[in-house]
Coordinates of C-alpha atoms in Angstrom, one line a residue:
M185 CA 116.5 104.3 107.4
N186 CA 113.3 103.0 106.0
F187 CA 111.0 101.9 108.8
N188 CA 108.5 100.3 106.6
Q189 CA 108.7 96.5 106.7
T190 CA 108.8 94.8 103.3
E191 CA 106.3 92.2 102.3
N192 CA 109.0 89.6 102.6
Q193 CA 109.8 90.7 106.1
L194 CA 106.2 90.5 107.1
M195 CA 105.9 87.0 105.7
I196 CA 108.9 85.9 107.7
I197 CA 107.5 87.4 110.9
D198 CA 104.1 85.5 110.2
M199 CA 106.1 82.3 109.5
V200 CA 108.1 82.5 112.8
R201 CA 105.0 83.4 114.8
D202 CA 103.1 80.4 113.4
F203 CA 106.1 78.1 114.2
T204 CA 106.5 79.4 117.8
E205 CA 102.8 78.9 118.5
K206 CA 102.8 75.3 117.2
H207 CA 106.2 74.0 118.1
I208 CA 107.5 76.1 121.0
R209 CA 104.8 77.6 123.2
P210 CA 103.2 74.3 124.2
H211 CA 106.6 73.0 125.5
V212 CA 108.1 76.2 127.1
M213 CA 107.8 75.2 130.8
E214 CA 108.4 71.5 130.1
W215 CA 111.7 72.3 128.6
D216 CA 112.5 74.9 131.2
E217 CA 111.8 72.6 134.2
A218 CA 113.7 69.7 132.7
Q219 CA 116.4 71.8 131.2
T220 CA 115.8 70.1 127.9
F221 CA 117.7 71.3 124.9
P222 CA 115.2 70.4 122.1
V223 CA 117.5 69.5 119.3
E224 CA 114.6 68.3 117.0
T225 CA 113.0 71.7 117.3
F226 CA 116.2 73.3 115.9
K227 CA 116.1 70.8 113.1
K228 CA 112.7 72.1 112.1
L229 CA 113.9 75.6 112.4
G230 CA 116.7 74.6 110.0
E231 CA 114.2 73.3 107.5
L232 CA 112.6 76.8 107.5
G233 CA 116.0 78.4 106.9
L234 CA 116.1 80.0 110.3
M235 CA 119.4 78.5 111.4
G236 CA 121.2 80.2 108.5
V237 CA 119.4 83.5 108.2
L238 CA 122.5 85.5 107.2
V239 CA 124.2 82.7 105.3
P240 CA 124.3 83.3 101.5
E241 CA 122.2 81.0 99.4
E242 CA 125.2 79.5 97.7
Y243 CA 126.1 77.9 101.0
G244 CA 122.6 76.6 101.8
G245 CA 121.4 79.7 103.8
S246 CA 118.5 82.1 103.5
G247 CA 120.7 85.0 102.3
L248 CA 118.7 87.6 104.3
G249 CA 119.9 90.7 106.1
Y250 CA 120.0 92.0 109.7
F251 CA 116.5 93.4 109.7
E252 CA 115.1 89.9 109.0
Y253 CA 117.5 88.4 111.5
V254 CA 116.4 90.8 114.3
N255 CA 112.8 90.0 113.5
V256 CA 113.4 86.2 113.7
I257 CA 115.2 86.4 117.0
S258 CA 112.8 88.8 118.7
E259 CA 109.7 86.9 117.5
I260 CA 111.0 83.5 118.9
S261 CA 112.1 85.3 122.1
K262 CA 108.6 86.7 122.7
V263 CA 107.6 83.1 123.5
C264 CA 110.8 81.6 124.8
G265 CA 114.1 83.4 125.5
S266 CA 116.0 80.0 125.7
I267 CA 115.2 79.1 122.1
G268 CA 115.9 82.6 120.9
L269 CA 119.3 82.5 122.6
S270 CA 120.3 79.3 121.1
V271 CA 119.1 80.4 117.6
A272 CA 121.1 83.6 118.0
A273 CA 124.3 81.9 119.3
H274 CA 124.2 79.3 116.4
N275 CA 123.6 82.0 113.7
S276 CA 125.8 84.9 114.9
L277 CA 128.7 83.2 116.6
C278 CA 129.8 79.8 115.2
T279 CA 128.1 80.2 111.8
G280 CA 128.9 83.9 111.5
H281 CA 132.5 83.4 112.4
I282 CA 133.1 80.8 109.6
M283 CA 131.0 82.9 107.2
A284 CA 133.1 86.0 107.9
F285 CA 136.6 84.6 108.1
G286 CA 136.6 81.1 106.5
N287 CA 138.1 80.5 103.1
E288 CA 136.0 79.0 100.3
E289 CA 136.9 75.4 101.2
Q290 CA 136.0 75.9 104.8
K291 CA 132.7 77.6 104.0
L292 CA 131.6 74.8 101.6
K293 CA 132.6 72.3 104.2
W294 CA 130.7 73.6 107.2
L295 CA 128.2 76.3 106.3
P296 CA 125.6 74.1 104.6
K297 CA 125.5 71.8 107.5
L298 CA 125.1 74.7 109.9
A299 CA 122.6 76.6 107.9
S300 CA 120.3 73.5 107.6
A301 CA 120.8 72.6 111.4
E302 CA 122.2 69.2 110.3
W303 CA 124.9 70.4 112.6
I304 CA 124.5 72.6 115.7
G305 CA 127.3 75.1 116.2
A306 CA 129.2 76.3 119.4
W307 CA 131.7 79.2 119.9
G308 CA 134.3 79.3 122.5
L309 CA 136.0 82.4 123.9
T310 CA 135.4 82.6 127.7
E311 CA 137.3 80.6 130.3
A312 CA 136.8 80.1 134.0
N313 CA 139.4 82.5 135.2
T314 CA 139.3 85.1 132.4
G315 CA 135.7 86.2 131.8
S316 CA 135.9 89.6 130.0
D317 CA 139.7 89.4 130.1
A318 CA 139.9 87.4 126.9
M319 CA 143.6 88.1 126.3
G320 CA 144.4 86.2 129.5
M321 CA 143.1 83.0 128.1
N322 CA 145.0 79.8 129.1
T323 CA 143.9 77.4 126.3
T324 CA 146.9 76.8 124.0
A325 CA 147.4 75.4 120.5
V326 CA 150.9 74.4 119.6
L327 CA 151.7 73.5 115.9
D328 CA 153.0 69.9 115.5
D329 CA 153.6 69.1 111.8
D330 CA 150.1 69.3 110.2
F331 CA 148.2 69.6 113.5
Y332 CA 147.6 72.1 116.2
V333 CA 147.7 70.3 119.6
V334 CA 145.1 72.1 121.8
N335 CA 145.0 71.9 125.6
G336 CA 142.8 73.8 128.0
S337 CA 139.0 74.4 128.6
K338 CA 136.3 76.9 127.8
N339 CA 133.4 77.9 130.0
W340 CA 129.7 79.1 129.5
I341 CA 129.6 77.5 126.0
T342 CA 126.2 77.5 124.4
H343 CA 125.6 74.0 122.8
G344 CA 128.9 72.7 124.3
K345 CA 127.5 69.2 124.7
S346 CA 125.1 68.9 121.8
G347 CA 127.0 71.0 119.2
N348 CA 128.6 69.2 116.3
V349 CA 131.3 71.8 115.6
A350 CA 132.9 74.7 117.6
V351 CA 134.9 77.8 116.6
V352 CA 137.4 78.1 119.5
M353 CA 139.8 80.9 120.3
V354 CA 143.2 79.5 121.4
R355 CA 146.4 81.1 122.4
T356 CA 149.2 80.6 119.8
G357 CA 151.4 83.3 121.2
E358 CA 152.1 85.1 124.4
K359 CA 149.4 85.6 127.1
G360 CA 148.2 89.2 127.0
D361 CA 149.2 89.7 123.4
S362 CA 146.2 90.5 121.2
K363 CA 148.1 89.0 118.3
G364 CA 148.8 85.8 120.2
I365 CA 145.3 84.4 119.7
S366 CA 143.9 82.4 116.8
A367 CA 140.7 80.8 115.8
L368 CA 140.2 77.0 115.1
V369 CA 137.2 75.1 113.9
I370 CA 137.0 71.8 115.9
E371 CA 134.6 69.1 115.1
K372 CA 132.8 66.9 117.6
G373 CA 134.4 63.4 117.7
T374 CA 138.0 64.8 117.4
P375 CA 140.1 62.8 119.9
G376 CA 140.8 64.8 123.1
F377 CA 137.7 67.1 122.6
T378 CA 135.0 66.6 125.2
H379 CA 132.5 68.6 127.1
G380 CA 132.4 69.1 130.8
K381 CA 129.5 69.7 133.2
K382 CA 126.2 71.2 132.1
E383 CA 125.5 74.4 134.1
N384 CA 122.4 74.4 136.3
K385 CA 121.2 78.0 135.5
L386 CA 118.7 80.4 137.0
G387 CA 117.2 81.1 133.5
M388 CA 117.6 80.2 129.8
R389 CA 117.4 76.6 131.0
A390 CA 116.4 75.1 127.7
S391 CA 119.5 76.6 126.1
E392 CA 122.4 74.2 126.9
T393 CA 125.5 75.6 128.5
T394 CA 128.6 73.5 129.2
E395 CA 132.4 73.4 129.5
L396 CA 134.5 72.4 126.5
I397 CA 137.6 70.5 127.4
F398 CA 140.7 69.9 125.2
D399 CA 143.3 67.3 126.2
N400 CA 146.1 67.0 123.6
C401 CA 143.4 67.5 121.0
R402 CA 144.9 67.3 117.5
V403 CA 143.2 69.7 115.1
P404 CA 144.2 69.8 111.4
K405 CA 146.0 73.0 110.7
E406 CA 143.7 73.6 107.7
N407 CA 141.0 74.3 110.3
L408 CA 142.6 77.6 111.2
L409 CA 140.3 80.5 110.3
G410 CA 142.2 83.3 108.7
N411 CA 145.8 83.7 109.7
V412 CA 147.7 82.9 112.9
G413 CA 147.3 85.6 115.4
E414 CA 144.0 87.1 114.1
G415 CA 141.7 85.4 116.5
F416 CA 141.2 88.2 118.9
K417 CA 140.5 90.7 116.2
Q418 CA 138.1 88.2 114.6
A419 CA 136.3 87.6 117.9
M420 CA 135.8 91.3 118.5
Y421 CA 134.2 91.6 115.1
I422 CA 131.9 88.7 115.7
L423 CA 130.9 90.1 119.1
D424 CA 129.8 93.3 117.3
G425 CA 127.3 91.3 115.4
G426 CA 126.5 89.1 118.4
R427 CA 125.5 92.1 120.5
I428 CA 122.8 92.8 117.9
S429 CA 121.7 89.3 118.5
I430 CA 121.4 89.7 122.3
A431 CA 119.7 93.1 121.8
A432 CA 117.1 91.4 119.6
L433 CA 116.7 88.6 122.2
S434 CA 116.2 91.2 124.8
L435 CA 113.7 93.1 122.7
G436 CA 111.6 90.0 122.1
M437 CA 111.5 89.0 125.8
A438 CA 110.6 92.5 126.8
K439 CA 107.8 92.6 124.3
G440 CA 106.5 89.3 125.5
A441 CA 106.6 90.4 129.1
L442 CA 104.9 93.7 128.1
T443 CA 102.1 91.9 126.2
A444 CA 101.5 89.6 129.1
A445 CA 101.3 92.5 131.6
I446 CA 98.9 94.5 129.4
N447 CA 96.6 91.6 128.9
Y448 CA 96.6 90.8 132.6
S449 CA 96.0 94.3 133.7
K450 CA 92.8 94.4 131.6
E451 CA 91.6 91.2 133.0
R452 CA 92.5 91.6 136.7
Y453 CA 89.8 93.5 138.6
Q454 CA 90.3 95.2 141.9
F455 CA 87.9 97.6 143.7
G456 CA 85.4 97.0 140.9
Q457 CA 87.6 98.0 137.9
P458 CA 90.5 96.6 135.9
I459 CA 93.9 97.4 137.4
S460 CA 94.9 99.0 134.1
S461 CA 92.6 101.9 135.0
F462 CA 94.8 102.7 138.0
Q463 CA 97.5 105.3 137.3
G464 CA 100.1 103.3 139.2
I465 CA 99.7 100.5 136.7
S466 CA 99.1 102.4 133.6
F467 CA 102.2 104.5 134.1
K468 CA 104.3 101.4 134.5
L469 CA 103.0 100.1 131.2
A470 CA 103.7 103.5 129.6
D471 CA 107.3 103.4 130.8
M472 CA 107.8 99.9 129.7
A473 CA 106.4 100.5 126.1
T474 CA 108.4 103.7 125.7
E475 CA 111.7 102.1 126.7
I476 CA 110.9 99.1 124.4
E477 CA 110.4 101.3 121.4
A478 CA 113.5 103.2 122.1
A479 CA 115.5 100.0 122.4
E480 CA 114.1 98.8 119.0
L481 CA 115.2 102.0 117.3
L482 CA 118.8 101.5 118.6
I483 CA 118.7 97.9 117.4
M484 CA 117.4 98.8 113.9
Q485 CA 120.1 101.5 113.7
A486 CA 122.8 99.0 114.4
A487 CA 121.2 96.4 111.9
D488 CA 121.0 99.1 109.2
L489 CA 124.8 99.9 109.6
K490 CA 125.5 96.1 109.7
N491 CA 123.6 95.6 106.4
R492 CA 125.6 98.4 104.8
G493 CA 128.9 97.0 105.9
K494 CA 129.7 99.9 108.3
N495 CA 131.4 99.7 111.6
V496 CA 128.9 99.0 114.3
T497 CA 131.0 98.7 117.4
K498 CA 129.4 101.7 119.2
Q499 CA 125.9 101.2 117.9
S500 CA 125.8 97.5 118.7
A501 CA 127.2 98.1 122.2
M502 CA 124.6 100.8 122.8
A503 CA 121.8 98.6 121.5
K504 CA 122.9 95.6 123.5
Y505 CA 123.4 97.6 126.7
Y506 CA 120.1 99.5 126.6
A507 CA 117.9 96.7 125.3
S508 CA 119.2 94.2 127.9
E509 CA 118.6 96.6 130.8
V510 CA 115.2 97.5 129.5
C511 CA 114.4 93.8 129.2
V512 CA 115.3 93.3 132.9
R513 CA 113.3 96.3 134.0
T514 CA 110.3 95.3 131.9
A515 CA 110.3 91.7 133.2
T516 CA 110.6 93.0 136.7
E517 CA 107.7 95.4 136.4
A518 CA 105.6 92.7 134.7
V519 CA 106.0 90.5 137.7
Q520 CA 105.0 93.4 139.9
I521 CA 101.8 94.0 137.9
F522 CA 100.9 90.3 138.1
G523 CA 101.4 90.6 141.9
G524 CA 101.5 87.2 143.7
Y525 CA 100.6 85.4 140.5
G526 CA 103.6 86.7 138.8
Y527 CA 105.7 84.9 141.3
T528 CA 104.3 81.5 140.3
K529 CA 105.2 79.3 137.3
D530 CA 101.5 79.3 136.2
F531 CA 102.0 82.6 134.4
P532 CA 104.8 83.6 131.8
V533 CA 106.3 86.6 133.5
E534 CA 108.3 84.7 136.1
K535 CA 110.2 83.0 133.3
F536 CA 110.8 86.3 131.5
Y537 CA 112.1 87.6 134.8
R538 CA 114.6 84.7 135.2
D539 CA 115.7 84.6 131.6
S540 CA 116.1 88.4 131.3
K541 CA 119.2 88.7 133.6
L542 CA 121.4 86.7 131.2
C543 CA 121.0 89.5 128.6
T544 CA 123.0 91.9 130.8
I545 CA 125.8 89.4 131.2
G546 CA 126.2 87.3 128.0
E547 CA 128.4 88.5 125.2
G548 CA 129.8 91.3 127.3
T549 CA 128.3 92.5 130.6
S550 CA 126.6 95.9 130.7
E551 CA 129.8 97.2 132.3
I552 CA 131.8 96.1 129.4
Q553 CA 129.4 97.7 127.0
K554 CA 129.8 101.0 128.7
L555 CA 133.5 100.6 128.5
V556 CA 133.2 100.0 124.7
I557 CA 130.8 102.9 124.2
S558 CA 133.0 105.3 126.2
R559 CA 136.0 104.4 124.3
E560 CA 134.3 104.9 121.1
I561 CA 132.9 108.3 121.9
L562 CA 136.3 109.5 123.5
R563 CA 138.3 108.7 120.4

C-alpha cells in the first residue's frame, strides 16, 4: 500500500472540510435536537459529487475509489456523525447495490438520479423479528404475471421516509434458505409501499430511520436485481463494502472527539496548569490517538483490497469491529476529559458519545463481526 495521499485526494479532503464548516457545523445541534433530516444539504452534497463517490462517470458519478470514499465519510463525520451515516448509507447500500448487480438498463435508470442526489436511496434487509438472522425474514414477493406482489415490513431503514427509491430484500423461496431471497428495486409512490413510524433514537438523530411497509405492493418484475434467489448473496457482498463505510464513519467521529478533547485539555486549567500536563489526561489522549491510527490502518487495508477487486470479508469485518469499538472508547474518554462540561450539550463530545454507539450495532453488531472474522480465520 502507498500511504501518500494524491493531490486529488487532498483536494477532495479540503473540499469536504470547507463544505462541512459552511453547511453542516452551524446546524449540527439544531438538526440533532429537532431530529431534522436536512434533505437540501444532501442535494448540495450531490452537486459536489459526494452522493455518487464510487459511481462511474458514465452514470453521473464521480468515478472515485475507496480511499477517496473513506476520506469523504470520515471528514464529514468529524463534524456530524448523522450526516456521515446518511451519506454512507446512500452511497454504499442502495446506490452500491444497483451499481454492483443492476443490468445496464437499471443502472441508466437509477444511478444518475442517485449520484446527483436528485433521489435519496434506502436499503432494506432488517426486520423487526429477524435482526441479524436475515434468512428468517418474513417479507415475501410472489410473482403474478409481470409483477412481484410484496407483503411485509422492514425496520431500521435509513431514509425510509424521505427516500425516493429502495433496494429491498424479499423472500421468494422457503424461509431459512439462503437461495430463497431476492432483491427488488421499489420506487416511492408505488401503490402499497409506505413508511411506518420514525424511530426516536439516542443518537444519529439527524439521520432518518423508519419502517418500510408493503401491502400488496406490485413491483414490475424488471426491477429484480440479478437473478431470483441471489438476494442474500448480493446483500452479504454489499455489507462487506458497507462495513468499510461504518468503519470510516467511526474513524471520523473518533477523530472529531479526540480533537475536541486535545483542544479542551490545553485550555482547561486546574491547579495552575492545563490538564493536558497531568499524566492521567495525557495518557488517555495517547491511548485514544494510538487506537485511532490502528483503526485507520485496518480501514485503509480493506479499502485497498476493495479497490483491487479482492475479497474483503475478513478485512472489512475487522475494520468495522475495531474502528467502531475505538469510536465508542474515544467518545467516552473525551466526555471524561471534559468532565461535567462533557455531559452538557454546549460541547461537542456528548453528541459524539451518543452517536458512537450506533457504529457497534449497525450493519452487523460487534458480535456478528467477530463471528465473521472467526469463520474466515478458521477456514
